[in-house]
Each structure stands twice: as C-alpha cells, then as structure tokens.
C-alpha cells in the first residue's frame, strides 16, 4: 500500500489481521486512531466480503446484489458471477472493480462527498 490510495478514516489491516482506522497519512506510513505508527510494508487492504458490506450498511437484495440507501442516495454493489469480485456500476456498461474496504470507502466518498459509516 502507499499514501496515494489512503484517506483519513480508511480501514486497513495490520500484518496480524488487526483492523486499523487511519488517522494520519505520511510518506512512509500511517498512524492509527490511537496514534500508533505503521510502515506501509506492514499494512494491507481488507478484502471486501459480504460481511464487510453488511458492516458498511449494505442490505442484501439477493445472492449477488447489495444496496445502501442513505440520505436519498442509492449505492449498489454487485458480485461478478464469473470472478466473484465486487463491482459498482455507476453508468450503463461501466463498472468499477472494488476489491477492498478502503477502496469502497474512497469511491463512496468521491461520489457522495460523505463518509461511509462502518459499524
């Protein structure tokens, strides 16, 4: 991971699978919400799963489709039936591949200008 893909508030994983919330981003690493420092070599994305979508407030429409409805915004994510990866379709015939929780957080913020709440 590197600084260009992280924002304050992103959730990431430390090498032993602890979940960290980014509170500061630096050239060589991040600080978590407790001001502990971590090198980029020791942190990793959290892979997006059904469970993480649920924690982010998404409701399951069916086996492969999830929706988040907040503040008059509908945000849909679907699972690619061939690869099993999650996609966000924003425009007809154009989808974004979303492999990790922090990428979902960033995409949601980019589109809505609001933070994605994670329980």
CSV table of C-alpha atoms in Angstrom, one decimal:
chain,number,residue,atom,x,y,z
A,1,UNK,CA,0.0,0.0,0.0
A,2,UNK,CA,1.0,3.6,-0.4
A,3,UNK,CA,0.0,7.1,0.7
A,4,UNK,CA,-1.8,7.9,-2.6
A,5,UNK,CA,-4.6,5.3,-2.0
A,6,UNK,CA,-5.4,6.1,1.6
A,7,UNK,CA,-7.5,8.7,3.3
A,8,UNK,CA,-8.1,9.5,6.9
A,9,UNK,CA,-10.9,7.2,8.2
A,10,UNK,CA,-10.0,4.3,5.9
A,11,UNK,CA,-10.0,0.9,7.4
A,12,UNK,CA,-7.0,-1.3,6.7
A,13,UNK,CA,-5.4,-4.4,8.1
A,14,UNK,CA,-2.1,-4.7,10.1
A,15,UNK,CA,0.1,-7.8,9.2
A,16,UNK,CA,-1.5,-9.8,12.0
A,17,UNK,CA,-5.0,-9.1,10.7
A,18,UNK,CA,-5.9,-6.4,13.2
A,19,UNK,CA,-8.2,-3.8,11.7
A,20,UNK,CA,-6.8,-0.2,11.9
A,21,UNK,CA,-8.5,3.1,11.2
A,22,UNK,CA,-6.2,5.6,9.5
A,23,UNK,CA,-5.9,8.9,11.4
A,24,UNK,CA,-2.9,10.3,9.5
A,25,UNK,CA,-1.1,9.5,6.3
A,26,UNK,CA,2.6,10.1,5.8
A,27,UNK,CA,5.2,9.5,3.1
A,28,UNK,CA,6.5,6.3,4.8
A,29,UNK,CA,3.4,5.1,6.8
A,30,UNK,CA,0.3,5.9,8.7
A,31,UNK,CA,-0.9,6.5,12.2
A,32,UNK,CA,-4.0,4.7,13.5
A,33,UNK,CA,-6.7,6.2,15.7
A,34,UNK,CA,-4.5,5.6,18.8
A,35,UNK,CA,-1.5,7.4,17.2
A,36,UNK,CA,0.5,4.2,16.7
A,37,UNK,CA,2.7,4.4,13.7
A,38,UNK,CA,2.8,1.7,10.9
A,39,UNK,CA,5.0,1.3,7.9
A,40,UNK,CA,3.3,0.7,4.5
A,41,UNK,CA,5.1,-2.7,4.3
A,42,UNK,CA,3.1,-3.9,7.4
A,43,UNK,CA,-0.4,-2.8,6.4
A,44,UNK,CA,-2.7,-4.4,3.8
A,45,UNK,CA,-6.2,-3.8,2.3
A,46,UNK,CA,-9.1,-5.6,3.9
A,47,UNK,CA,-10.7,-7.7,1.2
A,48,UNK,CA,-14.3,-6.9,0.6
A,49,UNK,CA,-16.8,-9.6,1.6
A,50,UNK,CA,-20.5,-10.0,2.2
A,51,UNK,CA,-19.7,-9.5,5.9
A,52,UNK,CA,-17.9,-6.2,5.3
A,53,UNK,CA,-20.6,-4.9,3.0
A,54,UNK,CA,-23.1,-5.6,5.9
A,55,UNK,CA,-20.8,-3.7,8.3
A,56,UNK,CA,-20.9,-0.8,5.9
A,57,UNK,CA,-24.7,-0.7,6.0
A,58,UNK,CA,-25.4,-2.5,2.7
A,59,UNK,CA,-28.5,-4.7,2.6
A,60,UNK,CA,-28.5,-7.8,0.5
A,61,UNK,CA,-31.0,-7.6,-2.3
A,62,UNK,CA,-30.3,-11.1,-3.5
A,63,UNK,CA,-27.3,-13.5,-3.5
A,64,UNK,CA,-25.1,-11.2,-5.6
A,65,UNK,CA,-26.5,-7.7,-5.2
A,66,UNK,CA,-26.2,-5.2,-2.3
A,67,UNK,CA,-27.7,-1.8,-1.8
A,68,UNK,CA,-27.0,1.1,0.5
A,69,UNK,CA,-29.7,3.8,0.8
A,70,UNK,CA,-28.7,6.8,2.9
A,71,UNK,CA,-29.6,10.4,2.7
A,72,UNK,CA,-31.5,9.9,-0.6
A,73,UNK,CA,-28.5,8.2,-2.2
A,74,UNK,CA,-28.8,4.7,-3.6
A,75,UNK,CA,-25.4,3.0,-3.9
A,76,UNK,CA,-25.3,-0.5,-5.4
A,77,UNK,CA,-22.6,-3.2,-5.4
A,78,UNK,CA,-22.9,-6.5,-7.2
A,79,UNK,CA,-20.7,-9.6,-7.3
A,80,UNK,CA,-19.3,-10.7,-10.7
A,81,UNK,CA,-20.7,-14.2,-11.2
A,82,UNK,CA,-17.6,-15.3,-13.0
A,83,UNK,CA,-14.8,-13.9,-10.8
A,84,UNK,CA,-16.7,-13.5,-7.5
A,85,UNK,CA,-15.3,-9.9,-7.2
A,86,UNK,CA,-17.4,-7.0,-6.3
A,87,UNK,CA,-18.3,-4.3,-8.8
A,88,UNK,CA,-20.0,-0.9,-8.5
A,89,UNK,CA,-22.0,0.0,-11.6
A,90,UNK,CA,-22.2,3.8,-11.9
A,91,UNK,CA,-23.1,4.3,-15.6
A,92,UNK,CA,-24.6,2.0,-18.2
A,93,UNK,CA,-22.0,-0.5,-19.3
A,94,UNK,CA,-19.3,0.9,-17.0
A,95,UNK,CA,-18.4,-0.7,-13.6
A,96,UNK,CA,-15.7,-0.2,-11.0
A,97,UNK,CA,-13.9,-3.2,-9.6
A,98,UNK,CA,-13.8,-2.9,-5.8
A,99,UNK,CA,-11.5,-5.4,-4.0
A,100,UNK,CA,-11.1,-3.8,-0.6
A,101,UNK,CA,-13.0,-1.9,2.1
A,102,UNK,CA,-10.8,1.2,1.8
A,103,UNK,CA,-11.4,1.4,-1.9
A,104,UNK,CA,-15.2,1.2,-1.3
A,105,UNK,CA,-14.9,3.9,1.3
A,106,UNK,CA,-13.0,6.1,-1.1
A,107,UNK,CA,-15.4,5.5,-4.0
A,108,UNK,CA,-18.4,6.3,-1.9
A,109,UNK,CA,-16.8,9.5,-0.6
A,110,UNK,CA,-15.8,10.5,-4.2
A,111,UNK,CA,-19.4,10.1,-5.4
A,112,UNK,CA,-21.4,11.3,-2.4
A,113,UNK,CA,-19.0,13.7,-0.6
A,114,UNK,CA,-19.9,11.8,2.6
A,115,UNK,CA,-18.1,9.3,4.7
A,116,UNK,CA,-19.2,5.7,4.5
A,117,UNK,CA,-20.2,4.6,8.1
A,118,UNK,CA,-18.7,1.3,9.2
A,119,UNK,CA,-20.2,-0.5,12.2
